[in-house]
CSV table of C-alpha atoms in Angstrom, one decimal:
chain,number,residue,atom,x,y,z
D,18,GLY,CA,-157.7,84.4,-42.2
D,19,SER,CA,-160.6,82.0,-41.8
D,20,GLY,CA,-163.4,80.9,-44.1
D,21,GLY,CA,-161.1,80.5,-47.1
D,22,THR,CA,-159.2,83.8,-46.7
D,23,THR,CA,-155.5,83.4,-47.3
D,24,TYR,CA,-152.9,85.2,-45.2
D,25,TYR,CA,-149.6,86.0,-46.8
D,26,ALA,CA,-147.0,86.4,-44.1
D,27,GLY,CA,-144.5,88.9,-45.3
D,28,ALA,CA,-143.4,90.8,-42.2
D,29,ALA,CA,-140.7,93.2,-43.4
D,30,ALA,CA,-137.0,92.5,-43.2
D,31,ALA,CA,-134.3,94.5,-44.8
D,32,GLY,CA,-136.4,95.9,-47.6
D,33,SER,CA,-138.8,94.5,-50.1
D,34,ILE,CA,-138.5,93.6,-53.7
D,35,CYS,CA,-141.1,93.4,-56.5
D,36,GLN,CA,-142.7,96.7,-55.4
D,37,PRO,CA,-140.0,99.2,-54.4
D,38,GLY,CA,-140.9,101.9,-52.1
D,39,LEU,CA,-143.0,100.0,-49.6
D,40,ASP,CA,-142.2,100.6,-46.0
D,41,SER,CA,-139.5,98.1,-45.0
D,42,THR,CA,-139.4,98.8,-41.3
D,43,THR,CA,-140.5,96.2,-38.8
D,44,VAL,CA,-144.1,96.7,-37.9
D,45,SER,CA,-145.7,95.5,-34.6
D,46,ILE,CA,-148.3,92.8,-35.5
D,47,ALA,CA,-150.7,94.1,-32.9
D,48,THR,CA,-151.3,97.4,-34.7
D,49,SER,CA,-153.7,98.0,-37.6
D,50,GLN,CA,-150.7,98.0,-40.0
D,51,TYR,CA,-149.9,94.7,-41.7
D,52,THR,CA,-147.0,95.7,-43.9
D,53,HIS,CA,-146.6,93.5,-47.0
D,54,ASN,CA,-149.4,91.1,-45.9
D,55,GLN,CA,-152.4,90.4,-48.2
D,56,ALA,CA,-155.6,88.5,-48.1
D,57,ALA,CA,-156.3,86.9,-51.5
D,58,ASP,CA,-157.0,83.7,-53.3
D,59,PRO,CA,-153.6,82.1,-53.9
D,60,LEU,CA,-154.9,80.0,-56.7
D,61,LEU,CA,-153.7,76.8,-55.0
D,62,SER,CA,-156.7,74.5,-55.5
D,63,ALA,CA,-154.4,71.8,-56.9
D,64,ALA,CA,-153.0,71.3,-53.4
D,65,LEU,CA,-156.4,70.1,-52.1
D,66,SER,CA,-156.0,66.8,-54.0
D,67,VAL,CA,-155.1,64.1,-51.5
D,68,ALA,CA,-153.7,61.5,-53.8
D,69,ASN,CA,-151.9,63.8,-56.3
D,70,PRO,CA,-151.4,67.2,-54.8
D,71,GLY,CA,-149.9,70.1,-56.7
D,72,TRP,CA,-148.1,72.6,-54.5
D,73,ARG,CA,-147.4,75.3,-57.1
D,74,PRO,CA,-150.1,78.0,-57.3
D,75,ALA,CA,-151.7,78.5,-60.7
D,76,ALA,CA,-150.4,81.2,-63.1
D,77,GLY,CA,-151.6,84.6,-62.1
D,78,SER,CA,-151.4,83.9,-58.4
D,79,PRO,CA,-150.8,87.0,-56.2
D,80,ALA,CA,-148.1,84.9,-54.5
D,81,PHE,CA,-145.9,85.5,-57.6
D,82,CYS,CA,-143.9,88.7,-57.9
D,83,GLY,CA,-145.7,91.2,-60.1
D,84,ASN,CA,-149.2,89.7,-59.9
D,85,GLY,CA,-151.4,92.0,-58.0
D,86,SER,CA,-150.2,94.1,-55.1
D,87,HIS,CA,-148.2,91.6,-53.1
D,88,ALA,CA,-144.6,92.5,-52.2
D,89,ILE,CA,-141.9,90.0,-51.7
D,90,VAL,CA,-139.7,90.7,-48.7
D,91,ARG,CA,-135.9,90.4,-48.7
D,92,VAL,CA,-134.6,87.4,-46.8
D,93,PRO,CA,-131.5,87.6,-44.7
D,94,ASN,CA,-128.3,87.6,-46.8
D,95,ASP,CA,-126.6,85.0,-44.6
D,96,GLY,CA,-125.5,82.1,-46.9
D,97,PHE,CA,-128.5,80.0,-46.1
D,98,PHE,CA,-131.6,81.8,-47.4
D,99,GLU,CA,-132.2,82.1,-51.1
D,100,GLN,CA,-134.0,85.2,-52.3
D,101,ALA,CA,-137.1,84.1,-54.2
D,102,SER,CA,-139.5,86.2,-56.2
D,103,PHE,CA,-142.5,84.5,-54.8
D,104,ALA,CA,-144.3,83.7,-51.6
D,105,GLY,CA,-144.7,80.1,-50.6
D,106,ALA,CA,-142.6,77.0,-51.3
D,107,LEU,CA,-142.8,77.0,-55.1
D,108,GLY,CA,-142.7,79.7,-57.7
D,109,PRO,CA,-144.0,79.9,-61.3
D,110,ASP,CA,-141.0,78.8,-63.3
D,111,GLU,CA,-138.4,76.8,-61.4
D,112,PRO,CA,-138.5,72.9,-61.5
D,113,ASP,CA,-140.8,71.4,-58.9
D,114,TRP,CA,-138.4,70.1,-56.2
D,115,THR,CA,-141.0,67.9,-54.7
D,116,GLN,CA,-141.2,65.5,-57.7
D,117,GLY,CA,-139.7,62.0,-57.9
D,118,TRP,CA,-139.1,61.3,-54.2
D,119,THR,CA,-142.3,62.0,-52.3
D,120,TYR,CA,-145.3,59.7,-51.6
D,121,TYR,CA,-148.9,60.6,-50.6
D,122,GLY,CA,-150.8,57.3,-50.2
D,123,LEU,CA,-152.8,57.2,-47.0
D,124,ASP,CA,-152.2,53.5,-46.3
D,125,GLY,CA,-148.9,52.7,-48.1
D,126,GLY,CA,-150.8,51.2,-51.0
D,127,GLY,CA,-149.9,51.4,-54.7
D,128,ARG,CA,-146.3,50.4,-54.4
D,129,ALA,CA,-144.0,47.5,-53.7
D,130,PHE,CA,-140.7,47.6,-51.7
D,131,PRO,CA,-137.6,46.3,-53.3
D,132,VAL,CA,-137.0,42.6,-52.8
D,133,ARG,CA,-133.6,42.2,-51.0
D,134,PRO,CA,-132.1,40.3,-48.2
D,135,LEU,CA,-133.4,41.5,-44.8
D,136,VAL,CA,-131.0,42.5,-42.1
D,137,VAL,CA,-132.6,42.5,-38.6
D,138,LEU,CA,-131.2,45.0,-36.1
D,139,ASP,CA,-132.5,43.8,-32.7
D,140,ASN,CA,-132.0,46.6,-30.1
D,141,GLN,CA,-128.5,47.4,-31.4
D,142,SER,CA,-126.2,50.1,-30.3
D,143,LEU,CA,-123.4,51.2,-32.7
D,144,TYR,CA,-120.2,52.1,-30.9
D,145,GLY,CA,-118.2,52.2,-34.1
D,146,ASN,CA,-118.8,53.3,-37.6
D,147,ARG,CA,-121.1,51.2,-39.8
D,148,THR,CA,-122.2,51.5,-43.4
D,149,PHE,CA,-125.4,49.8,-44.5
D,150,SER,CA,-125.4,47.8,-47.7
D,151,ALA,CA,-127.4,49.2,-50.7
D,152,ASP,CA,-128.3,45.7,-51.7
D,153,SER,CA,-130.2,44.9,-48.4
D,154,ASN,CA,-133.3,46.0,-46.6
D,155,TYR,CA,-133.2,46.6,-42.8
D,156,LEU,CA,-135.6,45.9,-40.0
D,157,VAL,CA,-135.2,47.9,-36.8
D,158,ARG,CA,-136.5,46.0,-33.8
D,159,GLY,CA,-136.7,48.1,-30.7
D,160,GLN,CA,-134.0,50.8,-30.7
D,161,LEU,CA,-131.1,51.3,-33.1
D,162,ARG,CA,-128.8,53.7,-31.3
D,163,VAL,CA,-125.8,55.5,-32.9
D,164,LYS,CA,-123.6,56.3,-29.9
D,165,ASP,CA,-121.2,59.1,-29.3
D,166,GLN,CA,-118.3,59.1,-31.8
D,167,ALA,CA,-120.0,56.6,-34.0
D,168,THR,CA,-121.3,57.3,-37.6
D,169,LEU,CA,-124.0,55.4,-39.4
D,170,THR,CA,-123.8,55.7,-43.2
D,171,VAL,CA,-127.0,54.9,-45.1
D,172,PRO,CA,-126.7,54.7,-48.9
D,173,ALA,CA,-129.2,56.1,-51.3
D,174,GLY,CA,-132.3,53.9,-51.9
D,175,THR,CA,-132.0,52.0,-48.6
D,176,VAL,CA,-135.3,50.9,-47.0
D,177,ILE,CA,-135.4,50.7,-43.2
D,178,PHE,CA,-138.5,49.1,-41.8
D,179,GLN,CA,-139.4,49.9,-38.2
D,180,GLU,CA,-141.2,47.1,-36.4
D,181,ARG,CA,-144.5,48.2,-34.8
D,182,ALA,CA,-144.6,45.4,-32.2
D,183,SER,CA,-141.4,46.7,-30.6
D,184,ILE,CA,-141.8,50.4,-31.5
D,185,GLY,CA,-138.8,50.4,-33.8
D,186,THR,CA,-136.9,53.7,-33.5
D,187,VAL,CA,-133.7,55.1,-34.9
D,188,ILE,CA,-131.8,57.3,-32.4
D,189,VAL,CA,-128.7,59.3,-33.0
D,190,GLU,CA,-127.2,60.2,-29.6
D,191,ARG,CA,-125.1,63.3,-28.8
D,192,GLY,CA,-121.8,63.1,-30.5
D,193,GLY,CA,-123.0,60.4,-33.0
D,194,LYS,CA,-123.7,61.1,-36.6
D,195,ILE,CA,-125.9,59.8,-39.4
D,196,ILE,CA,-125.0,60.2,-43.0
D,197,ALA,CA,-128.2,59.5,-44.9
D,198,ASP,CA,-127.6,61.0,-48.3
D,199,GLY,CA,-130.3,59.9,-50.7
D,200,THR,CA,-131.1,61.3,-54.1
D,201,ALA,CA,-134.4,62.4,-55.8
D,202,SER,CA,-134.4,59.1,-57.8
D,203,ALA,CA,-133.3,56.9,-54.8
D,204,PRO,CA,-134.6,58.4,-51.6
D,205,ILE,CA,-133.9,56.7,-48.2
D,206,LEU,CA,-137.0,55.4,-46.6
D,207,LEU,CA,-137.9,54.8,-43.0
D,208,THR,CA,-141.3,53.1,-42.8
D,209,SER,CA,-143.6,50.8,-40.8
D,210,ASP,CA,-143.2,47.1,-41.3
D,211,ALA,CA,-146.9,46.7,-42.1
D,212,ALA,CA,-147.6,45.6,-45.7
D,213,PRO,CA,-148.4,48.2,-48.3
D,214,GLY,CA,-152.1,48.9,-48.2
D,215,SER,CA,-152.3,48.3,-44.5
D,216,GLN,CA,-149.9,50.9,-43.1
D,217,THR,CA,-151.3,53.3,-40.6
D,218,PRO,CA,-150.0,56.2,-38.6
D,219,GLY,CA,-148.4,55.3,-35.3
D,220,GLY,CA,-146.6,52.4,-33.8
D,221,THR,CA,-143.0,53.3,-34.5
D,222,GLY,CA,-140.6,55.9,-33.0
D,223,GLY,CA,-139.5,57.5,-36.2
D,224,LEU,CA,-136.1,59.2,-36.2
D,225,PHE,CA,-134.6,61.1,-33.2
D,226,ILE,CA,-131.4,63.1,-33.5
D,227,HIS,CA,-129.8,64.5,-30.4
D,228,GLY,CA,-127.2,67.3,-30.6
D,229,ARG,CA,-125.0,69.5,-28.4
D,230,ALA,CA,-126.5,72.9,-29.3
D,231,LYS,CA,-128.0,75.2,-26.7
D,232,VAL,CA,-131.5,74.7,-25.4
D,233,ASN,CA,-133.6,76.4,-22.7
D,234,ALA,CA,-135.3,73.4,-21.2
D,235,ALA,CA,-132.2,73.2,-18.9
D,236,ASN,CA,-129.0,75.2,-18.4
D,237,SER,CA,-127.2,73.2,-21.0
D,238,CYS,CA,-124.5,75.8,-21.3
D,239,LEU,CA,-123.3,74.6,-17.8
D,240,GLY,CA,-123.7,70.9,-18.6
D,241,ASP,CA,-127.3,70.2,-17.8
D,242,SER,CA,-129.2,67.9,-20.2
D,243,ALA,CA,-132.7,67.9,-21.4
D,244,ALA,CA,-134.6,64.6,-21.6
D,245,SER,CA,-136.2,63.9,-24.9
D,246,GLU,CA,-139.8,63.2,-25.6
D,247,GLY,CA,-140.7,59.7,-26.7
D,248,GLY,CA,-139.9,57.6,-23.6
D,249,VAL,CA,-136.4,56.3,-22.9
D,250,VAL,CA,-134.9,57.9,-26.0
D,251,GLY,CA,-132.1,59.9,-24.5
D,252,PHE,CA,-130.7,63.3,-23.6
D,253,TYR,CA,-129.7,66.4,-25.6
D,254,GLY,CA,-128.3,69.9,-25.3
D,255,GLY,CA,-125.0,71.5,-24.7
D,256,ASN,CA,-123.3,74.8,-25.6
D,257,ASP,CA,-122.2,74.2,-29.2
D,258,ASP,CA,-124.6,75.9,-31.6
D,259,ALA,CA,-122.4,74.9,-34.6
D,260,ASP,CA,-122.6,71.2,-33.7
D,261,SER,CA,-123.0,68.7,-36.6
D,262,SER,CA,-125.0,65.5,-36.3
D,263,GLY,CA,-124.4,64.6,-39.9
D,264,VAL,CA,-126.5,64.7,-43.1
D,265,LEU,CA,-130.1,64.0,-43.9
D,266,ARG,CA,-130.9,64.5,-47.6
D,267,TYR,CA,-133.7,63.0,-49.6
D,268,VAL,CA,-135.0,61.0,-46.6
D,269,ARG,CA,-138.7,60.0,-46.1
D,270,SER,CA,-140.1,59.0,-42.7
D,271,GLU,CA,-143.5,57.4,-42.9
D,272,PHE,CA,-146.2,56.1,-40.6
D,273,ALA,CA,-144.3,56.9,-37.4
D,274,GLY,CA,-145.4,58.4,-34.1
D,275,VAL,CA,-146.4,56.7,-30.9
D,276,ASN,CA,-148.1,58.1,-27.8
D,277,VAL,CA,-145.9,57.1,-24.8
D,278,ALA,CA,-147.9,59.1,-22.3
D,279,PRO,CA,-150.0,62.4,-22.4
D,280,ASN,CA,-147.8,65.1,-23.9
D,281,ASN,CA,-145.0,62.6,-24.4
D,282,GLU,CA,-145.0,61.3,-28.0
D,283,ALA,CA,-142.6,60.3,-30.7
D,284,ASN,CA,-142.9,62.3,-33.9
D,285,GLY,CA,-142.0,61.5,-37.5
D,286,VAL,CA,-138.7,63.3,-37.2
D,287,THR,CA,-137.5,64.9,-33.9
D,288,LEU,CA,-134.4,67.2,-33.8
D,289,ASN,CA,-133.3,67.8,-30.2
D,290,GLY,CA,-130.6,70.4,-29.7
D,291,VAL,CA,-129.3,69.9,-33.2
D,292,GLY,CA,-126.7,72.3,-34.4
D,293,SER,CA,-126.4,74.5,-37.5
D,294,ARG,CA,-123.7,72.4,-39.3
D,295,THR,CA,-126.1,69.5,-39.6
D,296,VAL,CA,-127.4,69.2,-43.1
D,297,VAL,CA,-131.2,68.7,-43.3
D,298,GLU,CA,-132.8,69.1,-46.7
D,299,TYR,CA,-135.3,67.3,-49.0
D,300,ILE,CA,-137.1,65.6,-46.2
D,301,GLN,CA,-140.7,64.2,-46.3
D,302,VAL,CA,-142.5,63.2,-43.1
D,303,HIS,CA,-145.7,61.5,-44.0
D,304,ARG,CA,-148.6,60.2,-41.9
D,305,SER,CA,-147.2,60.5,-38.4
D,306,SER,CA,-149.7,60.0,-35.5
D,307,ASP,CA,-148.1,63.0,-33.7
D,308,ASP,CA,-146.2,66.0,-35.0
D,309,LEU,CA,-144.6,65.5,-38.4
D,310,PHE,CA,-141.4,67.5,-37.8
D,311,GLU,CA,-140.5,68.9,-34.4
D,312,LEU,CA,-137.4,70.9,-33.1
D,313,PHE,CA,-136.5,71.2,-29.5
D,314,GLY,CA,-134.0,74.0,-29.0
D,315,GLY,CA,-130.8,74.2,-31.1
D,316,THR,CA,-130.0,76.0,-34.3
D,317,ALA,CA,-130.8,73.4,-37.0
D,318,ARG,CA,-131.2,74.8,-40.5
D,319,VAL,CA,-133.7,72.9,-42.7
D,320,LYS,CA,-134.7,73.4,-46.3
D,321,HIS,CA,-137.1,71.7,-48.7
D,322,LEU,CA,-139.5,69.8,-46.4
D,323,VAL,CA,-142.8,68.1,-47.3
D,324,LEU,CA,-144.9,67.4,-44.3
D,325,THR,CA,-148.1,65.6,-45.1
D,326,TYR,CA,-151.3,64.2,-43.5
D,327,GLY,CA,-150.2,63.9,-39.9
D,328,TRP,CA,-152.4,63.6,-36.8
D,329,ASP,CA,-151.1,66.7,-35.0
D,330,ASP,CA,-149.0,69.6,-36.3
D,331,CYS,CA,-146.8,69.9,-39.4
D,332,PHE,CA,-143.9,72.0,-38.1
D,333,ASP,CA,-143.4,72.4,-34.3
D,334,TRP,CA,-140.7,74.2,-32.3
D,335,GLN,CA,-140.0,74.9,-28.7
D,336,MET,CA,-137.3,74.9,-25.9
D,337,GLY,CA,-135.3,77.8,-27.4
D,338,TYR,CA,-135.1,76.9,-31.1
D,339,ARG,CA,-133.3,79.6,-33.0
D,340,GLY,CA,-132.6,78.0,-36.4
D,341,LYS,CA,-133.7,78.7,-39.9
D,342,ALA,CA,-136.1,77.1,-42.4
D,343,GLN,CA,-137.0,77.8,-46.0
D,344,PHE,CA,-139.2,76.1,-48.7
D,345,VAL,CA,-141.5,74.0,-46.5
D,346,ILE,CA,-144.9,72.5,-47.4
D,347,GLY,CA,-147.4,71.4,-44.8
D,348,ARG,CA,-150.8,69.8,-45.5
D,349,LEU,CA,-153.3,68.5,-43.0
D,350,LEU,CA,-156.6,66.7,-43.5
D,351,ALA,CA,-159.7,67.5,-41.4
D,352,ALA,CA,-160.8,63.8,-41.4
D,353,GLU,CA,-157.6,62.7,-39.6
D,354,ALA,CA,-157.8,62.3,-35.8
D,355,GLY,CA,-156.0,65.2,-34.0
D,356,ALA,CA,-154.8,67.0,-37.1
D,357,ASP,CA,-154.3,70.5,-35.8
D,358,ARG,CA,-151.9,73.3,-37.0
D,359,GLY,CA,-149.5,74.1,-39.7
D,360,ILE,CA,-147.0,75.5,-37.2
D,361,GLU,CA,-147.2,75.2,-33.4
D,362,ALA,CA,-144.6,77.3,-31.7
D,363,ASP,CA,-143.5,77.7,-28.1
D,364,ASN,CA,-140.7,79.3,-26.3
D,365,ASN,CA,-140.7,76.8,-23.5
D,366,GLU,CA,-143.5,74.3,-22.7
D,367,PHE,CA,-143.0,74.6,-19.0
D,368,ALA,CA,-142.0,78.2,-18.4
D,369,ASN,CA,-143.2,80.7,-21.0
D,370,ASP,CA,-140.5,83.3,-20.4
D,371,ARG,CA,-137.5,81.0,-19.8
D,372,GLU,CA,-134.4,82.2,-21.6
D,373,ILE,CA,-131.5,80.3,-19.9
D,374,CYS,CA,-128.6,79.2,-22.0
D,375,SER,CA,-130.1,79.4,-25.5
D,376,GLY,CA,-132.4,82.4,-24.9
D,377,ARG,CA,-135.9,82.5,-26.3
D,378,SER,CA,-137.2,80.5,-29.2
D,379,ASN,CA,-136.7,82.8,-32.1
D,380,PRO,CA,-136.2,81.2,-35.5
D,381,THR,CA,-136.4,82.8,-38.9
D,382,ILE,CA,-138.5,81.0,-41.5
D,383,SER,CA,-139.4,81.8,-45.1
D,384,ASN,CA,-141.3,80.4,-48.1
D,385,PHE,CA,-143.7,78.1,-46.2
D,386,THR,CA,-146.9,76.9,-47.9
D,387,LEU,CA,-149.3,75.7,-45.2
D,388,ILE,CA,-152.6,74.2,-46.2
D,389,GLY,CA,-155.4,73.2,-43.9
D,390,ASP,CA,-158.8,71.6,-44.6
D,391,ARG,CA,-162.2,73.2,-44.1
D,392,GLY,CA,-164.0,70.0,-44.9
D,393,ALA,CA,-166.0,67.8,-42.6
D,394,GLY,CA,-164.3,66.4,-39.6
D,395,PRO,CA,-162.3,67.7,-36.6
D,396,ALA,CA,-161.2,71.3,-36.7
D,397,VAL,CA,-157.9,71.8,-38.5
D,398,THR,CA,-157.4,75.1,-36.8
D,399,ALA,CA,-154.6,77.7,-37.1
D,400,GLY,CA,-152.1,78.0,-39.9
D,401,ILE,CA,-149.6,79.4,-37.5
D,402,TYR,CA,-150.1,79.3,-33.7
D,403,LEU,CA,-147.6,81.3,-31.7
D,404,ARG,CA,-147.8,80.7,-27.9
D,405,ARG,CA,-145.9,80.3,-24.6
D,406,GLY,CA,-143.6,83.3,-25.2
D,407,THR,CA,-142.1,82.3,-28.5
D,408,GLY,CA,-140.4,84.8,-30.8
D,409,GLY,CA,-139.9,84.3,-34.5
D,410,THR,CA,-139.7,86.0,-38.0
D,411,ILE,CA,-142.0,84.6,-40.7
D,412,LEU,CA,-141.5,85.7,-44.2
D,413,ASN,CA,-142.9,85.2,-47.7
D,414,SER,CA,-145.4,82.5,-46.8
D,415,ILE,CA,-148.9,81.3,-47.8
D,416,LEU,CA,-151.5,80.2,-45.3
D,417,THR,CA,-154.7,78.9,-46.7
D,418,GLU,CA,-157.8,76.7,-46.0
D,419,TRP,CA,-157.5,77.0,-42.2
D,420,LYS,CA,-160.8,76.8,-40.3
D,421,THR,CA,-160.3,79.3,-37.5
D,422,ALA,CA,-157.4,81.5,-38.2
D,423,ALA,CA,-154.4,81.9,-40.5
D,424,LEU,CA,-152.4,83.4,-37.6
D,425,GLU,CA,-153.1,83.1,-33.9
D,426,ILE,CA,-151.1,84.7,-31.1
D,427,ASN,CA,-151.9,83.0,-27.8
D,428,GLY,CA,-151.0,84.1,-24.3
D,429,ALA,CA,-149.7,87.2,-22.5
D,430,ALA,CA,-146.1,86.2,-22.7
D,431,THR,CA,-146.2,85.7,-26.4
D,432,PHE,CA,-148.1,88.9,-27.1
D,433,ALA,CA,-145.8,91.0,-24.9
D,434,ASN,CA,-142.8,89.5,-26.7
D,435,HIS,CA,-144.1,90.4,-30.1
D,436,CYS,CA,-145.7,93.7,-29.2
D,437,ALA,CA,-143.6,95.3,-26.5
């Protein structure tokens, strides 16, 4: 899958649609059989525009049911996944769900923030419920913590600036909730406090949500806790995979990420041990200096994500993540320092075969469109990089423009897990 070749991940589930009769049994990826997978041009050149990308393949794309020989695999019938007649995040006919609430400027330019009274939140911890006002902007100085049993409600259209000088960070602790329910016409924005046109990746802590779902970083089923990345952010984990940390809908996190220490960074959005009853949909993470969207353990179910122009990976999981994801777009630029992979996936960062409490990382994901960059600059490497013993099921997805590989399986523990 290098040199411009596209890899359509369509590993078989409970049968295929579009072309009846194809073998629908699970096939080991190490054999010469790649059932339902295809190398072809996805006709996705519009996605290579930086300022105004188009994520829908052109008419006639083999990603669409009935064009060419590609088969669409049946997704699990579990109330979360939607059966689509196309590979990737956008099909030929339905409305473009990315329109109206996303932003692609590299430096924050070309826009003005609404002029409203500014409320400064200086290292505040919320022990009770609080509702932000839709007629104010907010500045987070240091850490804004939503404590156990507290709920922070953020109205549609609210702008939350995060101060770079104090590494402004929003943290929802275990047992706390955030209800950030934006709309396509009035998304909720978390962004750097730099002026439009001078915003750069890094310097803020983004958004952390800690839940009580199972993780394998520690024996959380027996009460042990895992410490979050990102410095003194907090602890996560438990034994409630159906835990709810609230609602994130039409939320955009921009220009976040900060390197606390080697291998200890804040991402754009970090979900730590988040449970399946948390609603996470229509989220953009843009221009983070570390991973754009990362999940540590838990069972979070996420849908309709746009992950753009970060300095590391688009979608990252580890520590026993067993959730679900569908309709996800990831795009990296070769010229950006550290831009790396569409998906980077681990079972456990410290012990490849660890399965305590949550078991092995083993999510199911479908309808991803992951776009690299073969232009000049550092190597934007693998579309999907499976390592450190992770499991996972990847369905109906497009991987294109990756320099070295569409799919890479790294390490004996990972290979043995997939190809026993």
